mmCIF file of C-alpha atoms in Angstrom:
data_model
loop_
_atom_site.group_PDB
_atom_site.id
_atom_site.type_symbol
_atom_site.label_atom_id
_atom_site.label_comp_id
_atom_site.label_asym_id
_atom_site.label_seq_id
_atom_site.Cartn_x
_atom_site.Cartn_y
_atom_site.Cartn_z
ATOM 1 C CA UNK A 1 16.101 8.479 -158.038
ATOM 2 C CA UNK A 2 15.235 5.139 -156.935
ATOM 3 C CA UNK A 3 11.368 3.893 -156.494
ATOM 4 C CA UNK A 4 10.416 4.379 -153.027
ATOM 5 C CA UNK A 5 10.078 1.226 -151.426
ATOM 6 C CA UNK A 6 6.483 -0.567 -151.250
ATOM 7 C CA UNK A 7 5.130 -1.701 -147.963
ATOM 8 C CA UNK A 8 2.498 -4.183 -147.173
ATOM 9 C CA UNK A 9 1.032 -3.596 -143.389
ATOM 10 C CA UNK A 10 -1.246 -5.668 -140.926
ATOM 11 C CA UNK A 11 -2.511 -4.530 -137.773
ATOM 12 C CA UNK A 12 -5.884 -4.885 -136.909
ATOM 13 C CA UNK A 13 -6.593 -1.371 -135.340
ATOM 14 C CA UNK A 14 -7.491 1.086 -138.023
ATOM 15 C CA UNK A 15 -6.375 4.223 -136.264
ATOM 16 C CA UNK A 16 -3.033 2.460 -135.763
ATOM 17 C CA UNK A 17 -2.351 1.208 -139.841
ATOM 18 C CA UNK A 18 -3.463 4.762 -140.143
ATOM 19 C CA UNK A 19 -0.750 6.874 -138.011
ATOM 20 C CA UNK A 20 1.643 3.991 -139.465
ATOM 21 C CA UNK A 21 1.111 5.312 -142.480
ATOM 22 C CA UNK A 22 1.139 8.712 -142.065
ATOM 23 C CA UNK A 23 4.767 8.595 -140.487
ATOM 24 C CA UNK A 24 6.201 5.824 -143.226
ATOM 25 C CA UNK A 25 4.393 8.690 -146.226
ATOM 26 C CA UNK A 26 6.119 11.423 -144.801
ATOM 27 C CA UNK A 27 9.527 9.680 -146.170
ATOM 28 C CA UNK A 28 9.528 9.799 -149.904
ATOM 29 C CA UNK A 29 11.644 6.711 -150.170
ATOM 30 C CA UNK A 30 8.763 4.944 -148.859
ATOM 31 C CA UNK A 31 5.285 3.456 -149.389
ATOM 32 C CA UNK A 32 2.053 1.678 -148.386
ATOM 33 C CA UNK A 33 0.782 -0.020 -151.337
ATOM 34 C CA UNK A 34 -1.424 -2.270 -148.949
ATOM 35 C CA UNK A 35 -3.240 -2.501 -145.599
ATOM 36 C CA UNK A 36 -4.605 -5.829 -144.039
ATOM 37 C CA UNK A 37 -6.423 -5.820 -140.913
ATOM 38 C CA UNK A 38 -4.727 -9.646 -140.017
ATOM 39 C CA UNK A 39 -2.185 -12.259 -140.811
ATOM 40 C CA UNK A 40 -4.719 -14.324 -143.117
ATOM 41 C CA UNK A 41 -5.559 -10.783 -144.767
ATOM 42 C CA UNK A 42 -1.710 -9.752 -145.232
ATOM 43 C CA UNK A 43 -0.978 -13.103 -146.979
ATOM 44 C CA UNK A 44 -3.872 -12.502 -149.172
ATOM 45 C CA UNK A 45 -2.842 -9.465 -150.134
ATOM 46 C CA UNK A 46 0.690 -10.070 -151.112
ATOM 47 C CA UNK A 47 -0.201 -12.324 -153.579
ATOM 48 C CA UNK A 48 -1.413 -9.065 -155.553
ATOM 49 C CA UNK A 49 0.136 -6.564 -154.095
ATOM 50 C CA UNK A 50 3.735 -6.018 -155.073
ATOM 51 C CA UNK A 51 5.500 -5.447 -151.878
ATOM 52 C CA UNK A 52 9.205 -5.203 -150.735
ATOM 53 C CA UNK A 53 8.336 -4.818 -147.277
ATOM 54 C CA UNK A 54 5.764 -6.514 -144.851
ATOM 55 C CA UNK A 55 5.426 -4.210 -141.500
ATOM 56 C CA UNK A 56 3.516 -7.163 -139.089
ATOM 57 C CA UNK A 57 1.208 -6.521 -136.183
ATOM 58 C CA UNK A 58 1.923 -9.871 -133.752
ATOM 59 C CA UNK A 59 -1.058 -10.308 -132.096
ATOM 60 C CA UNK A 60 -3.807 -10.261 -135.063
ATOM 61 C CA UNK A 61 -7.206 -11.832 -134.968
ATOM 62 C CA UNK A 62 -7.518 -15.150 -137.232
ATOM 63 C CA UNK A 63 -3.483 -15.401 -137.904
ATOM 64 C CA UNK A 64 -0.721 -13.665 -135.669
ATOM 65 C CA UNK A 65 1.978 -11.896 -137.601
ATOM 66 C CA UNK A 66 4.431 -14.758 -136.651
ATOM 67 C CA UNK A 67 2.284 -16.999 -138.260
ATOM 68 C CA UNK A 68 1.741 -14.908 -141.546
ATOM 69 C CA UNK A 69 5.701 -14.148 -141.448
ATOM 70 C CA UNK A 70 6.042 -18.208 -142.024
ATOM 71 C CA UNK A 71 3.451 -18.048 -144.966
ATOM 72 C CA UNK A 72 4.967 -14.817 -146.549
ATOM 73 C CA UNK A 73 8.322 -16.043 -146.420
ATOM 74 C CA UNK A 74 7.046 -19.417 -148.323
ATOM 75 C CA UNK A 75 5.223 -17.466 -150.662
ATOM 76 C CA UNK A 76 7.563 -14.801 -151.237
ATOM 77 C CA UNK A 77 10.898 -15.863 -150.610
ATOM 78 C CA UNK A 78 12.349 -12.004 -151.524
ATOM 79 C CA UNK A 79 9.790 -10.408 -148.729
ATOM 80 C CA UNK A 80 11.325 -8.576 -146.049
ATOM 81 C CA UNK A 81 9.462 -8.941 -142.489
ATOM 82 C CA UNK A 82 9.721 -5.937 -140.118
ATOM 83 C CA UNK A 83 7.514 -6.455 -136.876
ATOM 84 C CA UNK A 84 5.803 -3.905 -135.089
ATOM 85 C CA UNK A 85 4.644 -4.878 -131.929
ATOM 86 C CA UNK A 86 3.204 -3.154 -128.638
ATOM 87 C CA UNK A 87 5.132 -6.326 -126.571
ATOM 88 C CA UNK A 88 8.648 -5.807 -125.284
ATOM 89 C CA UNK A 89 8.656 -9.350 -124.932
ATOM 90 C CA UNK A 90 11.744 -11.962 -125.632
ATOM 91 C CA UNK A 91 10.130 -14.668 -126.308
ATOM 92 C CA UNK A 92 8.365 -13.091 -129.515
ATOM 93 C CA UNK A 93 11.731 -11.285 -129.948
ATOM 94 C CA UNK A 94 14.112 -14.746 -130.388
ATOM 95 C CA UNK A 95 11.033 -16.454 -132.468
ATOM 96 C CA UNK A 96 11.282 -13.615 -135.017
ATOM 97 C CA UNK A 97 14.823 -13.655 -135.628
ATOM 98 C CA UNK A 98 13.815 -17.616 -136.020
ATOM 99 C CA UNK A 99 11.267 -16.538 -138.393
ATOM 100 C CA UNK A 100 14.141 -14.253 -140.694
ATOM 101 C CA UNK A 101 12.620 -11.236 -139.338
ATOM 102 C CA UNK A 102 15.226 -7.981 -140.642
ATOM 103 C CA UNK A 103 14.053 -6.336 -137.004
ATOM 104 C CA UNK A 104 11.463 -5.788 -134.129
ATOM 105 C CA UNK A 105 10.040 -1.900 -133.469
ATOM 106 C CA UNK A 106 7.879 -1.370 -130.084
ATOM 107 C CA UNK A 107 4.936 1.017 -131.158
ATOM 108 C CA UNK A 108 5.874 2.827 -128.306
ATOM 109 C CA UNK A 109 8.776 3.990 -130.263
ATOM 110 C CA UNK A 110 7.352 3.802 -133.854
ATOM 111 C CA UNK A 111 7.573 7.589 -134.635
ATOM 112 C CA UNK A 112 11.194 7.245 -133.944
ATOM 113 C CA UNK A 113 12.282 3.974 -134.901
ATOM 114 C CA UNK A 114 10.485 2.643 -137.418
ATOM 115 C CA UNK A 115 11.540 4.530 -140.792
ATOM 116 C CA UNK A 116 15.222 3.759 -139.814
ATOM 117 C CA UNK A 117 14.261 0.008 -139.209
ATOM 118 C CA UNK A 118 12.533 0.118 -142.880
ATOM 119 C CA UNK A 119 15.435 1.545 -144.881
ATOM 120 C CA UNK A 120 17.478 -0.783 -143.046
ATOM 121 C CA UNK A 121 15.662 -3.945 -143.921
ATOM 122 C CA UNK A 122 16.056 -2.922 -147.263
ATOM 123 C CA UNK A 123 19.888 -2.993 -146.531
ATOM 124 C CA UNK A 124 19.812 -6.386 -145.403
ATOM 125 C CA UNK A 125 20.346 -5.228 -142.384
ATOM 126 C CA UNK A 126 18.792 -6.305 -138.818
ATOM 127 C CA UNK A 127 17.279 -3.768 -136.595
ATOM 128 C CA UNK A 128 16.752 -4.394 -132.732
ATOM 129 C CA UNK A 129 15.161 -2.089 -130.431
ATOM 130 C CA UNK A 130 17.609 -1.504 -127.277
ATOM 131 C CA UNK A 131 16.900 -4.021 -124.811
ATOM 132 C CA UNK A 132 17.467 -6.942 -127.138
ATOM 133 C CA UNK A 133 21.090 -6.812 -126.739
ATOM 134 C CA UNK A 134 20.922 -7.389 -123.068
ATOM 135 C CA UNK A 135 18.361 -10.588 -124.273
ATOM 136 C CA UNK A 136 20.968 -11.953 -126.909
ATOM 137 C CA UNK A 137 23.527 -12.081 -124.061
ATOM 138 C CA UNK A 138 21.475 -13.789 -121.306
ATOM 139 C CA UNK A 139 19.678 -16.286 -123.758
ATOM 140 C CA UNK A 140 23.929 -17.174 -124.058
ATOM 141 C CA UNK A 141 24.907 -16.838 -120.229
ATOM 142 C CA UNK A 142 21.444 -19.074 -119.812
ATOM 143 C CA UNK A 143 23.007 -22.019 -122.461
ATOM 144 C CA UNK A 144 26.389 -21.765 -121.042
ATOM 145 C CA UNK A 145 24.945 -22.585 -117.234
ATOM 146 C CA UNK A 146 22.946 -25.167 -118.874
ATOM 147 C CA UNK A 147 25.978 -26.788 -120.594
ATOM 148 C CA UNK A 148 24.850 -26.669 -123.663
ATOM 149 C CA UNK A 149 28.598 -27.008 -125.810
ATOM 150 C CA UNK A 150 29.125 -24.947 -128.688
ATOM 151 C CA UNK A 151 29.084 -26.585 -131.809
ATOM 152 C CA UNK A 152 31.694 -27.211 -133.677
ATOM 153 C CA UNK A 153 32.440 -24.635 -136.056
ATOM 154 C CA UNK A 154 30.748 -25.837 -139.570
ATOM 155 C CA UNK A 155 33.031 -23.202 -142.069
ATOM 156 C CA UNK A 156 36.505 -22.612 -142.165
ATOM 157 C CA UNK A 157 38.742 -19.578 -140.401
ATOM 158 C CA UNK A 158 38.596 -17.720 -143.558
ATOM 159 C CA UNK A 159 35.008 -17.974 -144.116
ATOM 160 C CA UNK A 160 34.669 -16.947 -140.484
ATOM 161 C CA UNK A 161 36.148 -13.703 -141.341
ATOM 162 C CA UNK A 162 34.376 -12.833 -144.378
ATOM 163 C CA UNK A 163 31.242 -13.451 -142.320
ATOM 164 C CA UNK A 164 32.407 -11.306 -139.310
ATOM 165 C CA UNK A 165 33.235 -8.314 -141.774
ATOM 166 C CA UNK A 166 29.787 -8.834 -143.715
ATOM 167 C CA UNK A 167 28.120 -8.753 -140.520
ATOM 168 C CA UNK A 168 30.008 -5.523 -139.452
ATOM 169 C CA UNK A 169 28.698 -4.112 -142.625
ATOM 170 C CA UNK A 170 31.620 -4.113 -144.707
ATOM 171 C CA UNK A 171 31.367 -4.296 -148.337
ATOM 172 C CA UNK A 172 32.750 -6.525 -150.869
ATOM 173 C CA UNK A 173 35.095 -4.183 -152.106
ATOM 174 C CA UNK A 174 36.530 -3.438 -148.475
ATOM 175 C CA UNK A 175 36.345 -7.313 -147.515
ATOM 176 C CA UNK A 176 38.466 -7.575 -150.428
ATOM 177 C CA UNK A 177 41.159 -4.999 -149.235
ATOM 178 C CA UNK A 178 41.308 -5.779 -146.172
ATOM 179 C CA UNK A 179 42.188 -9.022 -146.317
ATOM 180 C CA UNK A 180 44.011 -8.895 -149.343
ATOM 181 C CA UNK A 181 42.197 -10.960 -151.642
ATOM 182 C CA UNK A 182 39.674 -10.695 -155.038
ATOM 183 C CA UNK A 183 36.231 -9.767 -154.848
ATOM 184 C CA UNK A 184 35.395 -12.516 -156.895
ATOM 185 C CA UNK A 185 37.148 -14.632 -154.072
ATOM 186 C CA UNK A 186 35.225 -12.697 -151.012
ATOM 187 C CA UNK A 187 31.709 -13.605 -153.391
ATOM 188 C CA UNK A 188 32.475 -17.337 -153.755
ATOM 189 C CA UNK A 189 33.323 -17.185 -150.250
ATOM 190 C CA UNK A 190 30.224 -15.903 -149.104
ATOM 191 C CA UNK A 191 27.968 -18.238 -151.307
ATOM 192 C CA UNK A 192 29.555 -21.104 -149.608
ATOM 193 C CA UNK A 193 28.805 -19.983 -146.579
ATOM 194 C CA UNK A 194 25.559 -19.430 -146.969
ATOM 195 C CA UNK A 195 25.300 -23.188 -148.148
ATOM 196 C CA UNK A 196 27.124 -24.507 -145.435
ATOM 197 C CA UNK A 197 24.634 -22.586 -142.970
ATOM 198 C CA UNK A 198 21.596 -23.123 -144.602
ATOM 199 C CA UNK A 199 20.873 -19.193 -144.963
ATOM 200 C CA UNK A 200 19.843 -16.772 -147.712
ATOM 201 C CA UNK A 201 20.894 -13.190 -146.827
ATOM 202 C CA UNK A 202 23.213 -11.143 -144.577
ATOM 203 C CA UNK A 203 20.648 -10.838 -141.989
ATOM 204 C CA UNK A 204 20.919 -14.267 -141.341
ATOM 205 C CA UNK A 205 24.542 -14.047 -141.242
ATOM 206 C CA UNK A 206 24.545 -11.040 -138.638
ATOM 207 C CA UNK A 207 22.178 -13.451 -136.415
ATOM 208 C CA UNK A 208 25.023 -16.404 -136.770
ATOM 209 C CA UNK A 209 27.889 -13.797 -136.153
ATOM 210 C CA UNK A 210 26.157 -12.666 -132.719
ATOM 211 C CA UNK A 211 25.371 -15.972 -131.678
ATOM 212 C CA UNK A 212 29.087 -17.413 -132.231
ATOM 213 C CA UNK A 213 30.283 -14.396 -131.166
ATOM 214 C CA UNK A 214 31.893 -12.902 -133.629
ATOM 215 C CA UNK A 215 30.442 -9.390 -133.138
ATOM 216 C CA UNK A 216 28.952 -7.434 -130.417
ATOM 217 C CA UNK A 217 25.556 -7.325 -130.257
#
């Protein structure tokens, strides 16, 4: 059986880190190993704590969690950043996917969202609360009316398909079937589009395939 995974967590009401924690224990594949009570807290923590997983409060005394999500991810490149947030708001939705953040749970929800948007962060892949879909597509519509041109396309038609199929979820193995080449080929594929792009993970890759259209959001 695999460790469960550890979880570092800001928010600065107690009563909330502690009903946070009581549904992420319930799950044995997962675990607080530390609480912080704001963004400058969290960042202090992780550099002792051993955490997979930061769960980030937005609006924290002394540092927001978008502001300790830029320090974590400069201090721990292998972090994974899951916000949990009272605001149903897109602007602090589209400036955590700019952040690298694997997905964005509304409290409101928590108790049902929030241990499926863990284990998927630790998947690599993103998890958006519904309503964000409808966001994605307008923040497009909105560029479109402003004439804002595509740019051109920066990898080639085959790497375009090995990152629509990664983004679809699609394994290595199946990439390879499907489009009848080596794994080995589908890997060195993948590394050089993650070069190309200037990205690090398949979340990032998701984010590029919705924006470019290559998936549904």
């Amino acid at each position: 059986m695999n460790p469960p995974v550890r979880i570092l967590l800001a928010d600065d009401h107690t009563l909330v880190r502690r009903g946070v924690r009581l549904v992420l224990e319930s799950e044995p594949d997962l675990a607080v190993v530390g609480e912080a009570d704001d963004g400058a807290h969290a960042i202090e923590l992780a550099r002792t704590v051993d955490a997979d997983l930061a769960v980030l409060d937005i609006t924290m005394p002394r540092m927001t969690g978008l502001q300790a999500a830029r320090a974590l991810t400069r201090q721990r490149p292998g972090l994974k950043i899951l916000f949990l947030t009272m605001h149903d708001s897109e602007q602090y939705f589209f400036e955590a996917l700019k952040l690298g953040a694997c997905g964005y749970v509304l409290k409101s929800v928590a108790d049902r969202d929030l241990v499926d948007a863990c284990r998927a962060a630790m998947r690599d892949e993103p998890f958006l609360y519904p309503g964000t879909e409808t966001a994605l597509i307008r923040h497009y519509v909105e560029r479109v009316r402003r004439g804002e041109a595509p740019p051109r396309k920066p990898i080639t038609e085959r790497e375009e398909e090995i990152v629509k199929l990664v983004a679809e979820g699609r394994s290595t193995k199946e990439i390879a079937e499907l489009l009848f080449i080596s794994a080995k080929t589908v890997d060195r594929h993948r590394a050089n589009v993650l070069q190309k792009l200037g990205m690090r993970d398949r979340v990032e890759l998701t984010r590029y395939a919705i924006r470019t259209g290559l998936i549904e959001p």
